[in-house]
Amino acid sequence: MTEEQKKNTEKKTDEKIVQEEKTTEEKKTEEKTEEKEKTEEKEKTEEKKEVNSGGEISMEKITSLLKDMMKGVKKYEDKNREKIKVVENPPSIEEICERLKNDEFKNVVVMCGAGISVSAGIPDFRSADGLYKQLDGFELPYPEAIFDISYFKEKPEPFFRLAKNLYPGNFVPTKTHYFFKLLEQKGILQRVFTQNIDTLERVSGLSSDKIVEAHGSFGEATCQSCGAKYDHLEFKPTILKGEVPRCTKCKTGVVKPDIVFFGEGLPEKFWDLKKKDFPKADLLIVIGTSLVVQPFSTLINDVTDECPRLLINREVVGKFSEGNIYSFLMGGGSSGGFKFGRQDNSRDLKLIGDADEGIQKLVDLCGWSEEFEEILKHRNEILKTIKKKEEEKKENTEKKENDKQEKEEEKEK
């Protein structure tokens, strides 16, 4: 074999080795790719099985999927932000009041919370000096436990100790409550959706069909064992003593006021009228609520895009957040939440301050002061009655003490 032939043979051998190495590497890469694809396919199949079989998907997986969805939403918004020509231009308070005055609104829907009853002497829940901050002596595992149905079933005593201080009859409706009555008299109130359990909407004279007590009330009660129904007057004396009322029928069950606790479903009336009222609302007033508790908090997203939304509150709440997964899910993407400060805000406005002060401003701007004062006479009559009862109670107490003292003096003689 010549030198040249020898070189050619060696070259071919080297090329063959390189080719074989390449083939081996390619095979390994292909195998890895196939293995990865099979693993991914298997994971997808497992996920489908989990969903189809009703099995649970981990929160990590759900959160990851939601984050991916929100990234897509944000990319879309960022891409289209420049296309939005609207500068923030919601109607002013004066414009809203002018339209109210001119009967342009026919279906006003109100959402309200504990903030409207603060001036009546009932504490709200989440403020610095609110109800949850006043439960230190109740030995609760956490403040919200006092309204947790699981905890109530084990230990009903703490709730009834609190209930005697919240019980209807101890408080008088506020200006805000009577404003709702004024809207009803004018024939423009569609509904009041309230989170409150104090029944002050009823006490103000508002028609029962205009009220949706989303979280129930003290008005009625139910035995937790046999389901027997009671009017609040039947168990009022027991509650005012701070004691646990027991069923007179089954003799053992605890009689619980029809307040919706954490872990219980909302009344059917809430769901039925939610579907009916919000799509036809032409003005939404949100007042005295933290908009924290769902599903109540999501109702602000159920009105049409043309419906003005007025917030009257001590602080801004329910504000739209681009990165908020729950706003996206509950509010339908970028339409969820108040759009204060956003360039695409064309309908959301706010009055920051106490509920009664905000309502008084609306009344004055609408030119309804005289009518409102007439309605408030009802409140004044209640106040007079309460004052009279307190004076009578004081006189009776003093009389008893005097009688007791006279008897003791007679014994000494």
PDB file of N, CA and C in Angstrom, residues 197-296:
ATOM      1  N   ILE A 197     -75.880  43.544  59.575  1.00  0.00           N
ATOM      2  CA  ILE A 197     -76.801  42.618  60.241  1.00  0.00           C
ATOM      3  C   ILE A 197     -77.641  43.334  61.293  1.00  0.00           C
ATOM      4  N   ASP A 198     -77.526  44.679  61.333  1.00  0.00           N
ATOM      5  CA  ASP A 198     -78.176  45.450  62.401  1.00  0.00           C
ATOM      6  C   ASP A 198     -79.637  45.805  62.126  1.00  0.00           C
ATOM      7  N   THR A 199     -80.130  45.510  60.942  1.00  0.00           N
ATOM      8  CA  THR A 199     -81.529  45.763  60.504  1.00  0.00           C
ATOM      9  C   THR A 199     -81.916  47.240  60.514  1.00  0.00           C
ATOM     10  N   LEU A 200     -80.950  48.141  60.529  1.00  0.00           N
ATOM     11  CA  LEU A 200     -81.279  49.575  60.566  1.00  0.00           C
ATOM     12  C   LEU A 200     -81.928  50.058  59.271  1.00  0.00           C
ATOM     13  N   GLU A 201     -81.716  49.334  58.181  1.00  0.00           N
ATOM     14  CA  GLU A 201     -82.421  49.675  56.937  1.00  0.00           C
ATOM     15  C   GLU A 201     -83.925  49.488  57.136  1.00  0.00           C
ATOM     16  N   ARG A 202     -84.300  48.411  57.826  1.00  0.00           N
ATOM     17  CA  ARG A 202     -85.718  48.152  58.116  1.00  0.00           C
ATOM     18  C   ARG A 202     -86.278  49.223  59.060  1.00  0.00           C
ATOM     19  N   VAL A 203     -85.496  49.529  60.100  1.00  0.00           N
ATOM     20  CA  VAL A 203     -85.951  50.490  61.118  1.00  0.00           C
ATOM     21  C   VAL A 203     -86.204  51.864  60.508  1.00  0.00           C
ATOM     22  N   SER A 204     -85.443  52.214  59.473  1.00  0.00           N
ATOM     23  CA  SER A 204     -85.609  53.531  58.834  1.00  0.00           C
ATOM     24  C   SER A 204     -86.910  53.633  58.046  1.00  0.00           C
ATOM     25  N   GLY A 205     -87.586  52.499  57.857  1.00  0.00           N
ATOM     26  CA  GLY A 205     -88.849  52.512  57.127  1.00  0.00           C
ATOM     27  C   GLY A 205     -88.716  52.084  55.679  1.00  0.00           C
ATOM     28  N   LEU A 206     -87.513  51.682  55.281  1.00  0.00           N
ATOM     29  CA  LEU A 206     -87.302  51.210  53.909  1.00  0.00           C
ATOM     30  C   LEU A 206     -88.087  49.916  53.695  1.00  0.00           C
ATOM     31  N   SER A 207     -88.790  49.823  52.578  1.00  0.00           N
ATOM     32  CA  SER A 207     -89.610  48.638  52.288  1.00  0.00           C
ATOM     33  C   SER A 207     -88.743  47.383  52.231  1.00  0.00           C
ATOM     34  N   SER A 208     -89.261  46.286  52.772  1.00  0.00           N
ATOM     35  CA  SER A 208     -88.478  45.046  52.846  1.00  0.00           C
ATOM     36  C   SER A 208     -88.079  44.528  51.471  1.00  0.00           C
ATOM     37  N   ASP A 209     -88.944  44.795  50.446  1.00  0.00           N
ATOM     38  CA  ASP A 209     -88.610  44.305  49.111  1.00  0.00           C
ATOM     39  C   ASP A 209     -87.493  45.121  48.451  1.00  0.00           C
ATOM     40  N   LYS A 210     -87.117  46.237  49.073  1.00  0.00           N
ATOM     41  CA  LYS A 210     -86.015  47.055  48.553  1.00  0.00           C
ATOM     42  C   LYS A 210     -84.676  46.701  49.213  1.00  0.00           C
ATOM     43  N   ILE A 211     -84.722  45.779  50.180  1.00  0.00           N
ATOM     44  CA  ILE A 211     -83.517  45.443  50.948  1.00  0.00           C
ATOM     45  C   ILE A 211     -83.059  44.021  50.650  1.00  0.00           C
ATOM     46  N   VAL A 212     -81.768  43.877  50.392  1.00  0.00           N
ATOM     47  CA  VAL A 212     -81.148  42.554  50.319  1.00  0.00           C
ATOM     48  C   VAL A 212     -80.098  42.497  51.424  1.00  0.00           C
ATOM     49  N   GLU A 213     -80.398  41.728  52.473  1.00  0.00           N
ATOM     50  CA  GLU A 213     -79.450  41.564  53.578  1.00  0.00           C
ATOM     51  C   GLU A 213     -78.506  40.432  53.205  1.00  0.00           C
ATOM     52  N   ALA A 214     -77.442  40.798  52.494  1.00  0.00           N
ATOM     53  CA  ALA A 214     -76.535  39.806  51.905  1.00  0.00           C
ATOM     54  C   ALA A 214     -75.937  38.865  52.938  1.00  0.00           C
ATOM     55  N   HIS A 215     -75.698  39.375  54.133  1.00  0.00           N
ATOM     56  CA  HIS A 215     -75.100  38.553  55.190  1.00  0.00           C
ATOM     57  C   HIS A 215     -76.099  38.216  56.295  1.00  0.00           C
ATOM     58  N   GLY A 216     -77.400  38.274  55.933  1.00  0.00           N
ATOM     59  CA  GLY A 216     -78.436  37.936  56.897  1.00  0.00           C
ATOM     60  C   GLY A 216     -78.659  39.045  57.908  1.00  0.00           C
ATOM     61  N   SER A 217     -79.388  38.716  59.000  1.00  0.00           N
ATOM     62  CA  SER A 217     -79.666  39.725  60.030  1.00  0.00           C
ATOM     63  C   SER A 217     -80.144  39.046  61.311  1.00  0.00           C
ATOM     64  N   PHE A 218     -80.370  39.882  62.328  1.00  0.00           N
ATOM     65  CA  PHE A 218     -80.916  39.400  63.599  1.00  0.00           C
ATOM     66  C   PHE A 218     -82.431  39.224  63.516  1.00  0.00           C
ATOM     67  N   GLY A 219     -83.029  39.579  62.396  1.00  0.00           N
ATOM     68  CA  GLY A 219     -84.489  39.592  62.280  1.00  0.00           C
ATOM     69  C   GLY A 219     -85.163  38.267  62.569  1.00  0.00           C
ATOM     70  N   GLU A 220     -84.572  37.185  62.105  1.00  0.00           N
ATOM     71  CA  GLU A 220     -85.121  35.850  62.343  1.00  0.00           C
ATOM     72  C   GLU A 220     -84.001  34.944  62.851  1.00  0.00           C
ATOM     73  N   ALA A 221     -84.382  33.749  63.320  1.00  0.00           N
ATOM     74  CA  ALA A 221     -83.378  32.807  63.829  1.00  0.00           C
ATOM     75  C   ALA A 221     -83.808  31.376  63.532  1.00  0.00           C
ATOM     76  N   THR A 222     -82.839  30.457  63.570  1.00  0.00           N
ATOM     77  CA  THR A 222     -83.099  29.056  63.244  1.00  0.00           C
ATOM     78  C   THR A 222     -82.390  28.140  64.237  1.00  0.00           C
ATOM     79  N   CYS A 223     -83.093  27.085  64.674  1.00  0.00           N
ATOM     80  CA  CYS A 223     -82.471  26.085  65.542  1.00  0.00           C
ATOM     81  C   CYS A 223     -81.454  25.299  64.726  1.00  0.00           C
ATOM     82  N   GLN A 224     -80.256  25.164  65.246  1.00  0.00           N
ATOM     83  CA  GLN A 224     -79.186  24.478  64.525  1.00  0.00           C
ATOM     84  C   GLN A 224     -79.328  22.962  64.543  1.00  0.00           C
ATOM     85  N   SER A 225     -80.273  22.454  65.358  1.00  0.00           N
ATOM     86  CA  SER A 225     -80.482  21.004  65.428  1.00  0.00           C
ATOM     87  C   SER A 225     -81.701  20.548  64.633  1.00  0.00           C
ATOM     88  N   CYS A 226     -82.865  21.151  64.923  1.00  0.00           N
ATOM     89  CA  CYS A 226     -84.100  20.678  64.281  1.00  0.00           C
ATOM     90  C   CYS A 226     -84.601  21.587  63.168  1.00  0.00           C
ATOM     91  N   GLY A 227     -84.000  22.788  63.020  1.00  0.00           N
ATOM     92  CA  GLY A 227     -84.391  23.694  61.936  1.00  0.00           C
ATOM     93  C   GLY A 227     -85.603  24.551  62.236  1.00  0.00           C
ATOM     94  N   ALA A 228     -86.098  24.527  63.461  1.00  0.00           N
ATOM     95  CA  ALA A 228     -87.263  25.346  63.834  1.00  0.00           C
ATOM     96  C   ALA A 228     -86.952  26.829  63.658  1.00  0.00           C
ATOM     97  N   LYS A 229     -87.947  27.589  63.160  1.00  0.00           N
ATOM     98  CA  LYS A 229     -87.767  29.017  62.887  1.00  0.00           C
ATOM     99  C   LYS A 229     -88.335  29.867  64.029  1.00  0.00           C
ATOM    100  N   TYR A 230     -87.671  30.986  64.289  1.00  0.00           N
ATOM    101  CA  TYR A 230     -88.101  31.884  65.363  1.00  0.00           C
ATOM    102  C   TYR A 230     -88.037  33.331  64.902  1.00  0.00           C
ATOM    103  N   ASP A 231     -88.965  34.144  65.414  1.00  0.00           N
ATOM    104  CA  ASP A 231     -88.888  35.590  65.245  1.00  0.00           C
ATOM    105  C   ASP A 231     -87.923  36.118  66.302  1.00  0.00           C
ATOM    106  N   HIS A 232     -87.255  37.216  66.008  1.00  0.00           N
ATOM    107  CA  HIS A 232     -86.220  37.705  66.920  1.00  0.00           C
ATOM    108  C   HIS A 232     -86.755  38.061  68.308  1.00  0.00           C
ATOM    109  N   LEU A 233     -88.030  38.437  68.393  1.00  0.00           N
ATOM    110  CA  LEU A 233     -88.594  38.823  69.689  1.00  0.00           C
ATOM    111  C   LEU A 233     -88.658  37.645  70.658  1.00  0.00           C
ATOM    112  N   GLU A 234     -88.713  36.427  70.100  1.00  0.00           N
ATOM    113  CA  GLU A 234     -88.828  35.238  70.950  1.00  0.00           C
ATOM    114  C   GLU A 234     -87.540  34.933  71.708  1.00  0.00           C
ATOM    115  N   PHE A 235     -86.401  35.314  71.147  1.00  0.00           N
ATOM    116  CA  PHE A 235     -85.141  35.015  71.844  1.00  0.00           C
ATOM    117  C   PHE A 235     -84.401  36.278  72.286  1.00  0.00           C
ATOM    118  N   LYS A 236     -85.018  37.440  72.067  1.00  0.00           N
ATOM    119  CA  LYS A 236     -84.377  38.712  72.423  1.00  0.00           C
ATOM    120  C   LYS A 236     -83.968  38.794  73.902  1.00  0.00           C
ATOM    121  N   PRO A 237     -84.862  38.460  74.858  1.00  0.00           N
ATOM    122  CA  PRO A 237     -84.479  38.574  76.273  1.00  0.00           C
ATOM    123  C   PRO A 237     -83.240  37.750  76.624  1.00  0.00           C
ATOM    124  N   THR A 238     -83.152  36.551  76.038  1.00  0.00           N
ATOM    125  CA  THR A 238     -82.004  35.673  76.317  1.00  0.00           C
ATOM    126  C   THR A 238     -80.715  36.273  75.781  1.00  0.00           C
ATOM    127  N   ILE A 239     -80.783  36.798  74.554  1.00  0.00           N
ATOM    128  CA  ILE A 239     -79.589  37.387  73.936  1.00  0.00           C
ATOM    129  C   ILE A 239     -79.135  38.623  74.703  1.00  0.00           C
ATOM    130  N   LEU A 240     -80.083  39.434  75.147  1.00  0.00           N
ATOM    131  CA  LEU A 240     -79.727  40.655  75.876  1.00  0.00           C
ATOM    132  C   LEU A 240     -79.072  40.353  77.227  1.00  0.00           C
ATOM    133  N   LYS A 241     -79.250  39.123  77.700  1.00  0.00           N
ATOM    134  CA  LYS A 241     -78.550  38.698  78.928  1.00  0.00           C
ATOM    135  C   LYS A 241     -77.159  38.143  78.605  1.00  0.00           C
ATOM    136  N   GLY A 242     -76.882  37.985  77.292  1.00  0.00           N
ATOM    137  CA  GLY A 242     -75.594  37.418  76.896  1.00  0.00           C
ATOM    138  C   GLY A 242     -75.560  35.907  76.995  1.00  0.00           C
ATOM    139  N   GLU A 243     -76.769  35.303  77.072  1.00  0.00           N
ATOM    140  CA  GLU A 243     -76.855  33.848  77.212  1.00  0.00           C
ATOM    141  C   GLU A 243     -77.133  33.182  75.863  1.00  0.00           C
ATOM    142  N   VAL A 244     -76.944  31.857  75.813  1.00  0.00           N
ATOM    143  CA  VAL A 244     -77.168  31.095  74.580  1.00  0.00           C
ATOM    144  C   VAL A 244     -78.627  30.648  74.523  1.00  0.00           C
ATOM    145  N   PRO A 245     -79.415  31.105  73.522  1.00  0.00           N
ATOM    146  CA  PRO A 245     -80.818  30.679  73.417  1.00  0.00           C
ATOM    147  C   PRO A 245     -80.932  29.232  72.938  1.00  0.00           C
ATOM    148  N   ARG A 246     -81.819  28.477  73.578  1.00  0.00           N
ATOM    149  CA  ARG A 246     -82.027  27.074  73.212  1.00  0.00           C
ATOM    150  C   ARG A 246     -83.424  26.883  72.627  1.00  0.00           C
ATOM    151  N   CYS A 247     -83.538  25.907  71.740  1.00  0.00           N
ATOM    152  CA  CYS A 247     -84.797  25.632  71.045  1.00  0.00           C
ATOM    153  C   CYS A 247     -85.858  25.119  72.020  1.00  0.00           C
ATOM    154  N   THR A 248     -87.054  25.679  71.933  1.00  0.00           N
ATOM    155  CA  THR A 248     -88.152  25.248  72.814  1.00  0.00           C
ATOM    156  C   THR A 248     -88.848  24.002  72.270  1.00  0.00           C
ATOM    157  N   LYS A 249     -88.520  23.635  71.031  1.00  0.00           N
ATOM    158  CA  LYS A 249     -89.161  22.471  70.419  1.00  0.00           C
ATOM    159  C   LYS A 249     -88.345  21.196  70.648  1.00  0.00           C
ATOM    160  N   CYS A 250     -87.064  21.220  70.227  1.00  0.00           N
ATOM    161  CA  CYS A 250     -86.238  20.019  70.424  1.00  0.00           C
ATOM    162  C   CYS A 250     -85.507  20.041  71.769  1.00  0.00           C
ATOM    163  N   LYS A 251     -85.544  21.205  72.437  1.00  0.00           N
ATOM    164  CA  LYS A 251     -85.008  21.391  73.794  1.00  0.00           C
ATOM    165  C   LYS A 251     -83.479  21.410  73.896  1.00  0.00           C
ATOM    166  N   THR A 252     -82.782  21.053  72.832  1.00  0.00           N
ATOM    167  CA  THR A 252     -81.313  20.976  72.935  1.00  0.00           C
ATOM    168  C   THR A 252     -80.571  21.903  71.973  1.00  0.00           C
ATOM    169  N   GLY A 253     -81.145  22.132  70.793  1.00  0.00           N
ATOM    170  CA  GLY A 253     -80.441  22.894  69.759  1.00  0.00           C
ATOM    171  C   GLY A 253     -80.225  24.357  70.109  1.00  0.00           C
ATOM    172  N   VAL A 254     -79.117  24.896  69.618  1.00  0.00           N
ATOM    173  CA  VAL A 254     -78.825  26.323  69.781  1.00  0.00           C
ATOM    174  C   VAL A 254     -79.600  27.100  68.721  1.00  0.00           C
ATOM    175  N   VAL A 255     -80.288  28.159  69.139  1.00  0.00           N
ATOM    176  CA  VAL A 255     -81.032  29.004  68.198  1.00  0.00           C
ATOM    177  C   VAL A 255     -80.104  30.122  67.735  1.00  0.00           C
ATOM    178  N   LYS A 256     -79.713  30.059  66.478  1.00  0.00           N
ATOM    179  CA  LYS A 256     -78.757  31.027  65.917  1.00  0.00           C
ATOM    180  C   LYS A 256     -79.484  32.057  65.059  1.00  0.00           C
ATOM    181  N   PRO A 257     -79.243  33.352  65.293  1.00  0.00           N
ATOM    182  CA  PRO A 257     -79.812  34.370  64.392  1.00  0.00           C
ATOM    183  C   PRO A 257     -79.413  34.077  62.949  1.00  0.00           C
ATOM    184  N   ASP A 258     -80.275  34.429  62.006  1.00  0.00           N
ATOM    185  CA  ASP A 258     -80.010  34.122  60.595  1.00  0.00           C
ATOM    186  C   ASP A 258     -78.974  35.068  59.991  1.00  0.00           C
ATOM    187  N   ILE A 259     -77.824  35.112  60.641  1.00  0.00           N
ATOM    188  CA  ILE A 259     -76.676  35.871  60.154  1.00  0.00           C
ATOM    189  C   ILE A 259     -75.790  34.901  59.390  1.00  0.00           C
ATOM    190  N   VAL A 260     -75.279  35.320  58.245  1.00  0.00           N
ATOM    191  CA  VAL A 260     -74.404  34.452  57.452  1.00  0.00           C
ATOM    192  C   VAL A 260     -73.002  34.482  58.054  1.00  0.00           C
ATOM    193  N   PHE A 261     -72.580  33.351  58.572  1.00  0.00           N
ATOM    194  CA  PHE A 261     -71.235  33.223  59.126  1.00  0.00           C
ATOM    195  C   PHE A 261     -70.261  32.805  58.027  1.00  0.00           C
ATOM    196  N   PHE A 262     -68.972  32.976  58.285  1.00  0.00           N
ATOM    197  CA  PHE A 262     -67.964  32.447  57.368  1.00  0.00           C
ATOM    198  C   PHE A 262     -68.156  30.933  57.307  1.00  0.00           C
ATOM    199  N   GLY A 263     -68.240  30.410  56.080  1.00  0.00           N
ATOM    200  CA  GLY A 263     -68.460  28.976  55.922  1.00  0.00           C
ATOM    201  C   GLY A 263     -69.898  28.635  55.594  1.00  0.00           C
ATOM    202  N   GLU A 264     -70.774  29.649  55.529  1.00  0.00           N
ATOM    203  CA  GLU A 264     -72.175  29.431  55.165  1.00  0.00           C
ATOM    204  C   GLU A 264     -72.482  30.109  53.833  1.00  0.00           C
ATOM    205  N   GLY A 265     -73.514  29.615  53.160  1.00  0.00           N
ATOM    206  CA  GLY A 265     -73.912  30.201  51.882  1.00  0.00           C
ATOM    207  C   GLY A 265     -74.759  31.445  52.071  1.00  0.00           C
ATOM    208  N   LEU A 266     -74.744  32.320  51.077  1.00  0.00           N
ATOM    209  CA  LEU A 266     -75.549  33.541  51.125  1.00  0.00           C
ATOM    210  C   LEU A 266     -77.009  33.230  50.789  1.00  0.00           C
ATOM    211  N   PRO A 267     -77.942  34.077  51.229  1.00  0.00           N
ATOM    212  CA  PRO A 267     -79.371  33.837  50.964  1.00  0.00           C
ATOM    213  C   PRO A 267     -79.682  33.780  49.466  1.00  0.00           C
ATOM    214  N   GLU A 268     -80.701  33.012  49.117  1.00  0.00           N
ATOM    215  CA  GLU A 268     -81.113  32.902  47.708  1.00  0.00           C
ATOM    216  C   GLU A 268     -81.511  34.259  47.145  1.00  0.00           C
ATOM    217  N   LYS A 269     -82.114  35.089  47.982  1.00  0.00           N
ATOM    218  CA  LYS A 269     -82.549  36.424  47.556  1.00  0.00           C
ATOM    219  C   LYS A 269     -81.371  37.225  47.005  1.00  0.00           C
ATOM    220  N   PHE A 270     -80.220  37.061  47.614  1.00  0.00           N
ATOM    221  CA  PHE A 270     -79.017  37.761  47.156  1.00  0.00           C
ATOM    222  C   PHE A 270     -78.690  37.365  45.721  1.00  0.00           C
ATOM    223  N   TRP A 271     -78.635  36.071  45.460  1.00  0.00           N
ATOM    224  CA  TRP A 271     -78.248  35.583  44.131  1.00  0.00           C
ATOM    225  C   TRP A 271     -79.295  35.938  43.078  1.00  0.00           C
ATOM    226  N   ASP A 272     -80.571  35.809  43.441  1.00  0.00           N
ATOM    227  CA  ASP A 272     -81.644  36.099  42.484  1.00  0.00           C
ATOM    228  C   ASP A 272     -81.652  37.571  42.069  1.00  0.00           C
ATOM    229  N   LEU A 273     -81.588  38.473  43.058  1.00  0.00           N
ATOM    230  CA  LEU A 273     -81.684  39.905  42.755  1.00  0.00           C
ATOM    231  C   LEU A 273     -80.370  40.479  42.235  1.00  0.00           C
ATOM    232  N   LYS A 274     -79.280  39.852  42.563  1.00  0.00           N
ATOM    233  CA  LYS A 274     -77.978  40.252  41.996  1.00  0.00           C
ATOM    234  C   LYS A 274     -78.038  40.158  40.468  1.00  0.00           C
ATOM    235  N   LYS A 275     -78.560  39.054  39.974  1.00  0.00           N
ATOM    236  CA  LYS A 275     -78.663  38.850  38.517  1.00  0.00           C
ATOM    237  C   LYS A 275     -79.636  39.831  37.875  1.00  0.00           C
ATOM    238  N   LYS A 276     -80.672  40.177  38.611  1.00  0.00           N
ATOM    239  CA  LYS A 276     -81.719  41.043  38.064  1.00  0.00           C
ATOM    240  C   LYS A 276     -81.334  42.524  38.110  1.00  0.00           C
ATOM    241  N   ASP A 277     -80.775  42.965  39.236  1.00  0.00           N
ATOM    242  CA  ASP A 277     -80.619  44.402  39.490  1.00  0.00           C
ATOM    243  C   ASP A 277     -79.397  45.050  38.855  1.00  0.00           C
ATOM    244  N   PHE A 278     -78.251  44.407  38.947  1.00  0.00           N
ATOM    245  CA  PHE A 278     -77.016  45.076  38.535  1.00  0.00           C
ATOM    246  C   PHE A 278     -76.922  45.348  37.031  1.00  0.00           C
ATOM    247  N   PRO A 279     -77.366  44.434  36.170  1.00  0.00           N
ATOM    248  CA  PRO A 279     -77.302  44.743  34.736  1.00  0.00           C
ATOM    249  C   PRO A 279     -78.172  45.929  34.325  1.00  0.00           C
ATOM    250  N   LYS A 280     -79.250  46.215  35.086  1.00  0.00           N
ATOM    251  CA  LYS A 280     -80.139  47.325  34.706  1.00  0.00           C
ATOM    252  C   LYS A 280     -79.851  48.605  35.488  1.00  0.00           C
ATOM    253  N   ALA A 281     -78.891  48.555  36.431  1.00  0.00           N
ATOM    254  CA  ALA A 281     -78.567  49.746  37.233  1.00  0.00           C
ATOM    255  C   ALA A 281     -78.029  50.864  36.346  1.00  0.00           C
ATOM    256  N   ASP A 282     -78.487  52.109  36.588  1.00  0.00           N
ATOM    257  CA  ASP A 282     -77.937  53.249  35.838  1.00  0.00           C
ATOM    258  C   ASP A 282     -77.094  54.159  36.738  1.00  0.00           C
ATOM    259  N   LEU A 283     -77.054  53.844  38.052  1.00  0.00           N
ATOM    260  CA  LEU A 283     -76.142  54.511  38.991  1.00  0.00           C
ATOM    261  C   LEU A 283     -75.876  53.545  40.141  1.00  0.00           C
ATOM    262  N   LEU A 284     -74.600  53.339  40.444  1.00  0.00           N
ATOM    263  CA  LEU A 284     -74.213  52.477  41.566  1.00  0.00           C
ATOM    264  C   LEU A 284     -73.559  53.341  42.641  1.00  0.00           C
ATOM    265  N   ILE A 285     -74.106  53.280  43.857  1.00  0.00           N
ATOM    266  CA  ILE A 285     -73.518  53.995  44.996  1.00  0.00           C
ATOM    267  C   ILE A 285     -72.946  52.956  45.952  1.00  0.00           C
ATOM    268  N   VAL A 286     -71.644  53.025  46.191  1.00  0.00           N
ATOM    269  CA  VAL A 286     -70.959  52.107  47.109  1.00  0.00           C
ATOM    270  C   VAL A 286     -70.544  52.922  48.326  1.00  0.00           C
ATOM    271  N   ILE A 287     -71.030  52.541  49.508  1.00  0.00           N
ATOM    272  CA  ILE A 287     -70.827  53.412  50.674  1.00  0.00           C
ATOM    273  C   ILE A 287     -70.549  52.627  51.963  1.00  0.00           C
ATOM    274  N   GLY A 288     -69.501  53.039  52.665  1.00  0.00           N
ATOM    275  CA  GLY A 288     -69.200  52.483  53.983  1.00  0.00           C
ATOM    276  C   GLY A 288     -68.823  51.021  54.008  1.00  0.00           C
ATOM    277  N   THR A 289     -68.089  50.558  53.008  1.00  0.00           N
ATOM    278  CA  THR A 289     -67.669  49.155  52.973  1.00  0.00           C
ATOM    279  C   THR A 289     -66.204  49.045  52.581  1.00  0.00           C
ATOM    280  N   SER A 290     -65.533  48.039  53.124  1.00  0.00           N
ATOM    281  CA  SER A 290     -64.115  47.826  52.802  1.00  0.00           C
ATOM    282  C   SER A 290     -63.951  47.046  51.499  1.00  0.00           C
ATOM    283  N   LEU A 291     -65.049  46.486  50.984  1.00  0.00           N
ATOM    284  CA  LEU A 291     -65.017  45.666  49.760  1.00  0.00           C
ATOM    285  C   LEU A 291     -63.952  44.575  49.852  1.00  0.00           C
ATOM    286  N   VAL A 292     -63.922  43.909  51.005  1.00  0.00           N
ATOM    287  CA  VAL A 292     -62.958  42.831  51.222  1.00  0.00           C
ATOM    288  C   VAL A 292     -63.626  41.464  51.104  1.00  0.00           C
ATOM    289  N   VAL A 293     -64.841  41.351  51.641  1.00  0.00           N
ATOM    290  CA  VAL A 293     -65.503  40.043  51.712  1.00  0.00           C
ATOM    291  C   VAL A 293     -66.167  39.691  50.384  1.00  0.00           C
ATOM    292  N   GLN A 294     -65.801  38.536  49.848  1.00  0.00           N
ATOM    293  CA  GLN A 294     -66.426  38.042  48.617  1.00  0.00           C
ATOM    294  C   GLN A 294     -67.592  37.122  48.995  1.00  0.00           C
ATOM    295  N   PRO A 295     -68.590  36.991  48.118  1.00  0.00           N
ATOM    296  CA  PRO A 295     -68.682  37.560  46.773  1.00  0.00           C
ATOM    297  C   PRO A 295     -69.241  38.986  46.724  1.00  0.00           C
ATOM    298  N   PHE A 296     -69.624  39.543  47.882  1.00  0.00           N
ATOM    299  CA  PHE A 296     -70.216  40.886  47.901  1.00  0.00           C
ATOM    300  C   PHE A 296     -69.313  41.899  47.200  1.00  0.00           C
TER     301      PHE A 296
END
